[in-house]
JSON list of C-alpha atoms in Angstrom, two decimals:
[
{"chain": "A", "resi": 12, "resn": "UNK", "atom": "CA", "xyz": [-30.50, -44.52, -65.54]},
{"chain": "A", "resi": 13, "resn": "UNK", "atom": "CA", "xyz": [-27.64, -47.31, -66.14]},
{"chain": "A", "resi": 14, "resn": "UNK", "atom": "CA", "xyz": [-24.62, -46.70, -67.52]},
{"chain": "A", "resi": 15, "resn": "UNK", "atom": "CA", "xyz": [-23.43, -43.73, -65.91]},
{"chain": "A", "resi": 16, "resn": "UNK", "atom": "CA", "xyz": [-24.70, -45.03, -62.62]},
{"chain": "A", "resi": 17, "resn": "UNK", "atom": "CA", "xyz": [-23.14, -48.45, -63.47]},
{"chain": "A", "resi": 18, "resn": "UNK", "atom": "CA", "xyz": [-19.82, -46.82, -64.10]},
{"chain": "A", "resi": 19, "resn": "UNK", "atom": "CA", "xyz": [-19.55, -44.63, -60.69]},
{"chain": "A", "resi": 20, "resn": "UNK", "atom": "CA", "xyz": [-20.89, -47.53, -59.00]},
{"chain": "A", "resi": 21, "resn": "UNK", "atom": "CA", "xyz": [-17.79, -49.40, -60.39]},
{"chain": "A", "resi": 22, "resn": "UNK", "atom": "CA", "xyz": [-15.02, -47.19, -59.70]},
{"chain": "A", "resi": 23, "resn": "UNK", "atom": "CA", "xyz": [-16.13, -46.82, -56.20]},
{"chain": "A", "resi": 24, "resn": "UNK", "atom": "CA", "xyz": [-16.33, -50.98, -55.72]},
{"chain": "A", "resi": 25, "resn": "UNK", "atom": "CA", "xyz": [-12.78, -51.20, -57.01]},
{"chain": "A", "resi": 26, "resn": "UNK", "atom": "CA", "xyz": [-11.34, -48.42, -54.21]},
{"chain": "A", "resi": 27, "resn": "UNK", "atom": "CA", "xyz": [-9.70, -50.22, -50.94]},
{"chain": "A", "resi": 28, "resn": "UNK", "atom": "CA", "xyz": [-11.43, -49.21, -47.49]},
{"chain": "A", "resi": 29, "resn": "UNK", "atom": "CA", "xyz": [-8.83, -46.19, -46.78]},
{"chain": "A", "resi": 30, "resn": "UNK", "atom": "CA", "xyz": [-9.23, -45.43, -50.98]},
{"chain": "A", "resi": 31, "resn": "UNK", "atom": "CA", "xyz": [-12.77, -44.98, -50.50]},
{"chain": "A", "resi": 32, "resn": "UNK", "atom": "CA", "xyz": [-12.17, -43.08, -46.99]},
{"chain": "A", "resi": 33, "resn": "UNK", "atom": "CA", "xyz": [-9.79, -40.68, -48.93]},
{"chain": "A", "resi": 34, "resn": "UNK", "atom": "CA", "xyz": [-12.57, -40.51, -51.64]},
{"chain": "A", "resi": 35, "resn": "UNK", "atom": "CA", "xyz": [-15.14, -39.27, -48.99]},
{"chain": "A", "resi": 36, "resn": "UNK", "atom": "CA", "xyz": [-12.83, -37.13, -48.00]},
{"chain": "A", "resi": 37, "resn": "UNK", "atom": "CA", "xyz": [-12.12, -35.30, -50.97]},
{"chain": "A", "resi": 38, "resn": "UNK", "atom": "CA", "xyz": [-15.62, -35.07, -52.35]},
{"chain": "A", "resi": 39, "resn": "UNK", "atom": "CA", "xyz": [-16.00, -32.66, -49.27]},
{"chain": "A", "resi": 40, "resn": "UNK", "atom": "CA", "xyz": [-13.79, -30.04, -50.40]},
{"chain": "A", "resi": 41, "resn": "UNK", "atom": "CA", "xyz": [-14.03, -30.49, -54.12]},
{"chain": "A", "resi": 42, "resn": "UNK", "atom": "CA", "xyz": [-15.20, -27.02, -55.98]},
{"chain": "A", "resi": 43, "resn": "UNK", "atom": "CA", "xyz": [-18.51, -27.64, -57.21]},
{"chain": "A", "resi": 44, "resn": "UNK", "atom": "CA", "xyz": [-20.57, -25.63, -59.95]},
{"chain": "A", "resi": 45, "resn": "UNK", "atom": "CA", "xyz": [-23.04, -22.96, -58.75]},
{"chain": "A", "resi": 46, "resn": "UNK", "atom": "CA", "xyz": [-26.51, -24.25, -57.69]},
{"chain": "A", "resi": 47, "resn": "UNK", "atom": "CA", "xyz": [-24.85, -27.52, -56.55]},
{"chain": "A", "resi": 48, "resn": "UNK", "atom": "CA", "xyz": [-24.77, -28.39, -52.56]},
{"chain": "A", "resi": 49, "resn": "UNK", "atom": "CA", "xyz": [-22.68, -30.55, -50.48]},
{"chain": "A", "resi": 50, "resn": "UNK", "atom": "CA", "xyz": [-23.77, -33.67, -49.34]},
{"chain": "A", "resi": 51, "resn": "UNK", "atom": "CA", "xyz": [-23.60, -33.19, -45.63]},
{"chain": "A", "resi": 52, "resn": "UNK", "atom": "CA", "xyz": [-20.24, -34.64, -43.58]},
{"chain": "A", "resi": 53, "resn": "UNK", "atom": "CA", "xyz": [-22.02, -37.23, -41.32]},
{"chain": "A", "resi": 54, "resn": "UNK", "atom": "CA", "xyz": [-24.48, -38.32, -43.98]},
{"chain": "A", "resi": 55, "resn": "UNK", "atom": "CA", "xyz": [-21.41, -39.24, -46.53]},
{"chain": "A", "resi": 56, "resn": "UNK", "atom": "CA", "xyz": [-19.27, -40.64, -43.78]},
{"chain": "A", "resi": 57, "resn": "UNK", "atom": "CA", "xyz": [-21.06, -43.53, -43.34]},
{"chain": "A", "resi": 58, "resn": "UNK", "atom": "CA", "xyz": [-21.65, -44.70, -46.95]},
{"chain": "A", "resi": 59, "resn": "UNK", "atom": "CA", "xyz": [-20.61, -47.88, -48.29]},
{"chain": "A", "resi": 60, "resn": "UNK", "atom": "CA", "xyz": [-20.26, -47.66, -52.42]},
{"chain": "A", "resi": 61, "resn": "UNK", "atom": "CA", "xyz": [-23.68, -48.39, -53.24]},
{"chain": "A", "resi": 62, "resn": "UNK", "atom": "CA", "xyz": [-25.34, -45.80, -51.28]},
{"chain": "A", "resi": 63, "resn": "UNK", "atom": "CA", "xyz": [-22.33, -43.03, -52.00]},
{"chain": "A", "resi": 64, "resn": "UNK", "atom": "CA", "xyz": [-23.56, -43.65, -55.82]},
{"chain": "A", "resi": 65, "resn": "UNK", "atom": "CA", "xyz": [-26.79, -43.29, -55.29]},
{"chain": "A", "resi": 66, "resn": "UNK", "atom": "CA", "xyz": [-25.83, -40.14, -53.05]},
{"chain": "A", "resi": 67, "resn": "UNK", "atom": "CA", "xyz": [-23.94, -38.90, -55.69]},
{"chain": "A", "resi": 68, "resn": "UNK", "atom": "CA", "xyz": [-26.56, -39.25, -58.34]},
{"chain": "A", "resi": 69, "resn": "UNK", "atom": "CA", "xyz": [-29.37, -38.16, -56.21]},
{"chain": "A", "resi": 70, "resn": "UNK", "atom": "CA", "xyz": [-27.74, -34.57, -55.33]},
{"chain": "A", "resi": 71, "resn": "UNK", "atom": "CA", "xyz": [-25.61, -33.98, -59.15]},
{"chain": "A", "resi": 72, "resn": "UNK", "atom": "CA", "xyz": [-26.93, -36.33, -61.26]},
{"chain": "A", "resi": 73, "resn": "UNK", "atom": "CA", "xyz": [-25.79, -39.36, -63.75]},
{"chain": "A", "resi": 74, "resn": "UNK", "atom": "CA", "xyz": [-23.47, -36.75, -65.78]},
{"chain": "A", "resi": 75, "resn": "UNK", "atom": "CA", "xyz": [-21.95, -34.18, -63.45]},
{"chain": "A", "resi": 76, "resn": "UNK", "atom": "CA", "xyz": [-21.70, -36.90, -60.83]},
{"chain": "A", "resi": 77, "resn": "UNK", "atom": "CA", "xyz": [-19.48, -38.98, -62.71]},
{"chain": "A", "resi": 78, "resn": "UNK", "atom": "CA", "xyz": [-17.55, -35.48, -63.45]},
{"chain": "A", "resi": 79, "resn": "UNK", "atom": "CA", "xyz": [-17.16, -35.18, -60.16]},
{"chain": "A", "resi": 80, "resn": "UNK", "atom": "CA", "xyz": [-16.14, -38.83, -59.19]},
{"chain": "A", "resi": 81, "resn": "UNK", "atom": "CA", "xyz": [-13.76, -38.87, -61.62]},
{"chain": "A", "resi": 82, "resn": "UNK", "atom": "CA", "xyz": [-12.37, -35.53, -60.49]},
{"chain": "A", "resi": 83, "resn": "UNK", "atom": "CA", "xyz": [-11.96, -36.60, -57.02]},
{"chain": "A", "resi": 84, "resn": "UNK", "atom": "CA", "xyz": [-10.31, -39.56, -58.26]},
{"chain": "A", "resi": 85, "resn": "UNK", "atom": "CA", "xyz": [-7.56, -37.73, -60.01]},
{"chain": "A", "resi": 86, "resn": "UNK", "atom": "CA", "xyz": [-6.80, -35.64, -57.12]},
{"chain": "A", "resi": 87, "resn": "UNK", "atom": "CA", "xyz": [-6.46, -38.79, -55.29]},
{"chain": "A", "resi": 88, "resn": "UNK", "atom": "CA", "xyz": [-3.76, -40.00, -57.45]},
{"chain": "A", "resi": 89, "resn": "UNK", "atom": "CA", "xyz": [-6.06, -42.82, -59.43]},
{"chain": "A", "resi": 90, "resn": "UNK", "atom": "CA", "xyz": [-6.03, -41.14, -62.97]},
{"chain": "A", "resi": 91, "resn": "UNK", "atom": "CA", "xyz": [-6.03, -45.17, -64.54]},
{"chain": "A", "resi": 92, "resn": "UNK", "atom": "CA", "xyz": [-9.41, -45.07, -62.81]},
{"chain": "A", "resi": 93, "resn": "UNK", "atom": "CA", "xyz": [-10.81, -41.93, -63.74]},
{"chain": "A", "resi": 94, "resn": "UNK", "atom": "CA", "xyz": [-9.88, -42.04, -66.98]},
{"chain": "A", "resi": 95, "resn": "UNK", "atom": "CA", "xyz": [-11.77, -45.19, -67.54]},
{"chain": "A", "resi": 96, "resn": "UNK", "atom": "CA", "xyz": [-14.67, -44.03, -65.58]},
{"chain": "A", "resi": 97, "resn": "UNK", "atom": "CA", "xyz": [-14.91, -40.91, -68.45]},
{"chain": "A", "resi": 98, "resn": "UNK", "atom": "CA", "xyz": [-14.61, -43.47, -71.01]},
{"chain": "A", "resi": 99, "resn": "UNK", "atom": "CA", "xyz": [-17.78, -45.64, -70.09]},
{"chain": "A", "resi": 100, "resn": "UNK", "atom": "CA", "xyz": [-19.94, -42.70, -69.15]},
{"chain": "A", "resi": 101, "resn": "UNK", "atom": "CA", "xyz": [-18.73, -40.40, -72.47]},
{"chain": "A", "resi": 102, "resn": "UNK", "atom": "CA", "xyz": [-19.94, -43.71, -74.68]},
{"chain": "A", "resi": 103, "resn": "UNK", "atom": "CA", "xyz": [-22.65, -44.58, -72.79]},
{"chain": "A", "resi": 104, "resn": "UNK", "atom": "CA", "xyz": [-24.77, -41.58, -73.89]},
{"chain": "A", "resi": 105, "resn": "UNK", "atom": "CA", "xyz": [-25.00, -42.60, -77.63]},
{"chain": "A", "resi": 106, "resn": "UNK", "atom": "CA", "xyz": [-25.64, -46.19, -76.71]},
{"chain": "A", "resi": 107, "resn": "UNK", "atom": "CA", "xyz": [-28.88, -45.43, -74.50]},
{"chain": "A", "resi": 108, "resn": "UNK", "atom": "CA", "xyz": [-32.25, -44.33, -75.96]},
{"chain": "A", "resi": 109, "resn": "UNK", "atom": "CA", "xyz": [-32.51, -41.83, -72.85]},
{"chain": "A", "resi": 110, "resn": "UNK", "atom": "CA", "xyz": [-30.92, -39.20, -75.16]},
{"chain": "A", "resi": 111, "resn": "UNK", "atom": "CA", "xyz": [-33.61, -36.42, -74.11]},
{"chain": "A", "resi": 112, "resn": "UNK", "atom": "CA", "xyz": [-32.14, -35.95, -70.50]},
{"chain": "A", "resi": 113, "resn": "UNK", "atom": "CA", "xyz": [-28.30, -37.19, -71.75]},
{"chain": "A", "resi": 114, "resn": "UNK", "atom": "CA", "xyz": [-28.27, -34.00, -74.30]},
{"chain": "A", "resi": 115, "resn": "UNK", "atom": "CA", "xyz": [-28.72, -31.06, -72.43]},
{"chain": "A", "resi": 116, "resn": "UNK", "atom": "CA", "xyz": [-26.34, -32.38, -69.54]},
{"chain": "A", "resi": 117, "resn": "UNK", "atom": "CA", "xyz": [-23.54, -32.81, -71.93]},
{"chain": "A", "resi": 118, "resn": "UNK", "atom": "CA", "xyz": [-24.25, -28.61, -73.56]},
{"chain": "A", "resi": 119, "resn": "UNK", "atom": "CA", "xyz": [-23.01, -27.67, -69.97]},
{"chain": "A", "resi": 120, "resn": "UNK", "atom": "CA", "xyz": [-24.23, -25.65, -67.36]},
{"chain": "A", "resi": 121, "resn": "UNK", "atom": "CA", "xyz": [-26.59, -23.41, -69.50]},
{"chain": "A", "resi": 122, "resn": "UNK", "atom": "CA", "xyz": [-28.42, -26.30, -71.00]},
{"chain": "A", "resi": 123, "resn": "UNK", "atom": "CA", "xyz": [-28.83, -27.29, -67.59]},
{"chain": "A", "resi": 124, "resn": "UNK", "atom": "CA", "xyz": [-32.90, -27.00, -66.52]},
{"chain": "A", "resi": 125, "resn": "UNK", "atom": "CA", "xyz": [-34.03, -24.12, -64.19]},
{"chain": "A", "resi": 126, "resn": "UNK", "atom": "CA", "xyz": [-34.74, -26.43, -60.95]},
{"chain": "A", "resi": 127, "resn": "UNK", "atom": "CA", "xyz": [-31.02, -28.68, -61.50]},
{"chain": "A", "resi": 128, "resn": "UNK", "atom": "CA", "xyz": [-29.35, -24.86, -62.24]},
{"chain": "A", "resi": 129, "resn": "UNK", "atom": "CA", "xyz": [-31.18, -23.84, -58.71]},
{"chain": "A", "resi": 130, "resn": "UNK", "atom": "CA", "xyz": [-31.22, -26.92, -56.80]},
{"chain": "A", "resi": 131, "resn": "UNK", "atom": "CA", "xyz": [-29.32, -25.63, -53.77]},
{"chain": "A", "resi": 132, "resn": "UNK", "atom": "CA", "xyz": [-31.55, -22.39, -53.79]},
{"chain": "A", "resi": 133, "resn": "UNK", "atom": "CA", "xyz": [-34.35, -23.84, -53.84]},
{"chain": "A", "resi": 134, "resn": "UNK", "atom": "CA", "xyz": [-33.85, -26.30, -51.14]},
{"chain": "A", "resi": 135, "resn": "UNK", "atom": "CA", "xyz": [-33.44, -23.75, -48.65]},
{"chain": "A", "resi": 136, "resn": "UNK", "atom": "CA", "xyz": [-35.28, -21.00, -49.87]},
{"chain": "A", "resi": 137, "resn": "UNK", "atom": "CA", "xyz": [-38.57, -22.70, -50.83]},
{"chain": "A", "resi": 138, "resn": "UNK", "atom": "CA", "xyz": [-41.50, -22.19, -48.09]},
{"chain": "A", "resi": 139, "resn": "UNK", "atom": "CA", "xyz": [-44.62, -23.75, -49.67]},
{"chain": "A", "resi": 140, "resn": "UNK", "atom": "CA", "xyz": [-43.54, -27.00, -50.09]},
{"chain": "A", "resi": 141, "resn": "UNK", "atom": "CA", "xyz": [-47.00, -28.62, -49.79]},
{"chain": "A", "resi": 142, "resn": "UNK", "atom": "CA", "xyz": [-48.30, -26.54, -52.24]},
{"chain": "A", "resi": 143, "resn": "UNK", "atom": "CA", "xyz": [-45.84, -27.57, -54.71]},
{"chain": "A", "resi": 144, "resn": "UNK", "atom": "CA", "xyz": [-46.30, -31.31, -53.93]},
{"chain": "A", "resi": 145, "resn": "UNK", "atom": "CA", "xyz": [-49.95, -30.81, -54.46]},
{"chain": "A", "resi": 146, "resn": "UNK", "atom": "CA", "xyz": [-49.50, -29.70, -58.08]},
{"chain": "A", "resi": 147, "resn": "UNK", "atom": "CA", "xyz": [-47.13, -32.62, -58.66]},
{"chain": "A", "resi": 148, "resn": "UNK", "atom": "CA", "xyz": [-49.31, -35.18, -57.22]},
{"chain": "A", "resi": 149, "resn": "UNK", "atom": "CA", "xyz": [-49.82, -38.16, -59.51]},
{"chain": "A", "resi": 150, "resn": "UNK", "atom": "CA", "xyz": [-48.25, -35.97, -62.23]},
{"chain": "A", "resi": 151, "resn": "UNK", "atom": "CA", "xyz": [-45.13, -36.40, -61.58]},
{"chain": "A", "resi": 152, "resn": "UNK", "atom": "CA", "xyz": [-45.41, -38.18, -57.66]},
{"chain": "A", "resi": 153, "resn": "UNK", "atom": "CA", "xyz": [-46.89, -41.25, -56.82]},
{"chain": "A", "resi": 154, "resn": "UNK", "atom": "CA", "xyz": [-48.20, -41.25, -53.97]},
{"chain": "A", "resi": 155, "resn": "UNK", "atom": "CA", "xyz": [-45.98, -43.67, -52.09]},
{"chain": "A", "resi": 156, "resn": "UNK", "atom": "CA", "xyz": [-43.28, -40.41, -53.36]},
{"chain": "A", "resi": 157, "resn": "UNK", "atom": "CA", "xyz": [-45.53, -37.83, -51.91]},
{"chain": "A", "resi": 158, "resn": "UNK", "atom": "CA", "xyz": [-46.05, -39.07, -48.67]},
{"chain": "A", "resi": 159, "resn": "UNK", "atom": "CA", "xyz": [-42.56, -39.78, -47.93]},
{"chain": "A", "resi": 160, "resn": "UNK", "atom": "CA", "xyz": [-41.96, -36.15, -48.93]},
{"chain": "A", "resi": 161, "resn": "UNK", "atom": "CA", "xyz": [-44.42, -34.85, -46.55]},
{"chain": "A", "resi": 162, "resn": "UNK", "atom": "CA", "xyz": [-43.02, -36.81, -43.56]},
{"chain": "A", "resi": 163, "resn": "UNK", "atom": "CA", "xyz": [-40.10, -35.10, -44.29]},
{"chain": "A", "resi": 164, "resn": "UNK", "atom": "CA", "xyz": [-40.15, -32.68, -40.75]},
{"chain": "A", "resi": 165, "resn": "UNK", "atom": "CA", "xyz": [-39.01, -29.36, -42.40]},
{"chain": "A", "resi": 166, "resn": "UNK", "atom": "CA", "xyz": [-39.12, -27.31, -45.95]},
{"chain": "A", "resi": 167, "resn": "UNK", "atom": "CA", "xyz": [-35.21, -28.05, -46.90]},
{"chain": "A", "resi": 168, "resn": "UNK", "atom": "CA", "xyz": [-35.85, -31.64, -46.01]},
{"chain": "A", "resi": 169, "resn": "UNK", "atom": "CA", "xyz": [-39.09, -32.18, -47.57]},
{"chain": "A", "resi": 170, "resn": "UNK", "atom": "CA", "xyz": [-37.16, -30.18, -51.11]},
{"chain": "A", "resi": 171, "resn": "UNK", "atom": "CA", "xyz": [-34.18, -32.32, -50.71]},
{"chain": "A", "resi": 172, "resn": "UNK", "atom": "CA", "xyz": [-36.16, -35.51, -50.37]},
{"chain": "A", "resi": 173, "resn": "UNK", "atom": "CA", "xyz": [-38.30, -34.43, -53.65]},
{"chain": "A", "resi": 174, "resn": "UNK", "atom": "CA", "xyz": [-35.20, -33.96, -55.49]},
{"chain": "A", "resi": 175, "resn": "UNK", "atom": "CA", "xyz": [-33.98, -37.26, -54.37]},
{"chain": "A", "resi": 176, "resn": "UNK", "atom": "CA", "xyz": [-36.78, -38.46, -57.24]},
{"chain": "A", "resi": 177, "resn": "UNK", "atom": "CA", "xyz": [-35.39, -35.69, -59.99]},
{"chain": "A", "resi": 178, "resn": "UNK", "atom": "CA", "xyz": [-32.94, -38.46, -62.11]},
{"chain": "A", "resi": 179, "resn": "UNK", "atom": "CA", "xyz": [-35.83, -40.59, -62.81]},
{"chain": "A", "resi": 180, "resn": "UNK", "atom": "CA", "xyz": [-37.72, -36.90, -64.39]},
{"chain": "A", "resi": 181, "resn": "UNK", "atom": "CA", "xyz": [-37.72, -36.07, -68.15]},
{"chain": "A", "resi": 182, "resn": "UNK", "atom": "CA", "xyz": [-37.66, -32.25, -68.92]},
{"chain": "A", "resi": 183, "resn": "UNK", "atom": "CA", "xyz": [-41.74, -32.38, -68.70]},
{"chain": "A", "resi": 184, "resn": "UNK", "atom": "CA", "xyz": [-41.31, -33.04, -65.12]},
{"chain": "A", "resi": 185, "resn": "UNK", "atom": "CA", "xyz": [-38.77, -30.78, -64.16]},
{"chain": "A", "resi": 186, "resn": "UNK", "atom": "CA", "xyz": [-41.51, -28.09, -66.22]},
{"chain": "A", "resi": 187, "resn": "UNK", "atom": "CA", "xyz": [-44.20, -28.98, -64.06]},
{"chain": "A", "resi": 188, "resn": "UNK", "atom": "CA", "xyz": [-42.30, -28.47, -61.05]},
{"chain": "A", "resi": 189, "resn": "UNK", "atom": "CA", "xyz": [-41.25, -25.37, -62.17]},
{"chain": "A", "resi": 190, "resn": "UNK", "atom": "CA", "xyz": [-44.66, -24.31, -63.11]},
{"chain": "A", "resi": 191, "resn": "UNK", "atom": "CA", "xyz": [-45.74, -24.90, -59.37]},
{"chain": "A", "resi": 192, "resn": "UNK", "atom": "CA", "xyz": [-43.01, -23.19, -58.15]},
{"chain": "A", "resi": 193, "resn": "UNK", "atom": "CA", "xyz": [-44.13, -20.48, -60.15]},
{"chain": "A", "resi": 194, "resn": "UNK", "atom": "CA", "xyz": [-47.67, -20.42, -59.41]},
{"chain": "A", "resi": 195, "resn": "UNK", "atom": "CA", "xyz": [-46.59, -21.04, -55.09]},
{"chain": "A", "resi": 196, "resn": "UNK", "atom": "CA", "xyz": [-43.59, -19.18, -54.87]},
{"chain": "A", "resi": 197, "resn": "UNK", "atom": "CA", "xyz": [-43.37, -16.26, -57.70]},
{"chain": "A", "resi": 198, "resn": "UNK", "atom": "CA", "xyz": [-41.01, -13.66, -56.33]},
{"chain": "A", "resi": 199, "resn": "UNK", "atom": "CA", "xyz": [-38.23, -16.86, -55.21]},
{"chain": "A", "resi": 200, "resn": "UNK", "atom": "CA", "xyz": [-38.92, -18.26, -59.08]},
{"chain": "A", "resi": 201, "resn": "UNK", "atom": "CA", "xyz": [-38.42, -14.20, -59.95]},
{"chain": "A", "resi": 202, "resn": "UNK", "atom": "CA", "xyz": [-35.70, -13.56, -58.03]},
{"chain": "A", "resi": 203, "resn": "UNK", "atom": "CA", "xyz": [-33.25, -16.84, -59.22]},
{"chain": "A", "resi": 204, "resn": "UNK", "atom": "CA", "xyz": [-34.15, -16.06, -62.79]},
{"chain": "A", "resi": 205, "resn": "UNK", "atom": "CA", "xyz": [-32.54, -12.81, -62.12]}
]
């Protein structure tokens, strides 16, 4: 986590009030890749820089969110900024020791895990949520991380919330939760692997 995060966080510090207005903007009506949902109007809105970055990062990740900040910046007219955003975040890959979840990320979207490809899907399609936070309990969740996903008040909350902890996960995470998706909710799993 670093770099990449680092790097969004500065190119959204150096935007002007209106810049960063426009940027809110834009990120609403920017084409995103399948699987991928918007962040909702009146939650991104509000956001100051720091918490847009960690929005960002919590719904697309370190890699395809700085895609997509830098994307938004070009249609905005800031290519200076963009382009040095790419710079950072395409060096910052081989400088880190986190090159198990940098590698698949920069294959593309088929190297991209099950749960990031279905993220949207599984959101608002997912109906055993509890079940699923069971089997990730103290594997994956501390508890401090499961209990503020079950005071979530319903399913798409309670999955959003859970992938709100996903950037921290190495690919043996994102397994197990896959595995209990499996083993709560077969025919969804069934169905998106379709």
């Amino acid at each position: 986590m670093g770099c990449t995060r680092d790097a969004i966080l500065d190119a959204l510090e150096n935007l002007t009030a209106e810049e960063l207005k426009k940027f809110k903007l834009k990120l609403l009506s920017v084409p995103l890749r399948e699987g991928y949902g918007r962040i909702p109007r009146g939650t991104l809105l509000s956001m100051d820089a720091v918490d847009l970055t960690d929005k960002l990062v919590s719904y697309y990740l370190e890699e395809y969110g700085a895609e997509l900040t830098a994307l938004v910046l070009r249609n905005m007219g800031m290519q200076e900024t963009a382009e040095r955003l790419q710079e950072i975040t395409s060096k910052g890959p081989e400088a880190s020791s986190a090159g198990i979840k940098d590698t698949p990320q920069k294959a593309g979207m088929p190297a991209l895990h099950f749960v990031d490809q279905h993220r949207a899907a599984l959101i608002a399609r997912v109906t055993d949520v509890d079940g699923v936070l069971d089997a990730l309990h103290s594997k994956v969740l501390t508890e401090e991380q499961y209990q503020a996903v079950r005071a979530e008040t319903t399913n798409p909350l309670k999955m959003r919330r859970l992938f709100s902890f996903s950037p921290a996960w190495n690919l043996a995470c994102k397994d197990l939760l896959l595995k209990a998706l499996r083993d709560s909710q077969p025919y969804l799993v069934a169905d998106l692997e379709r």
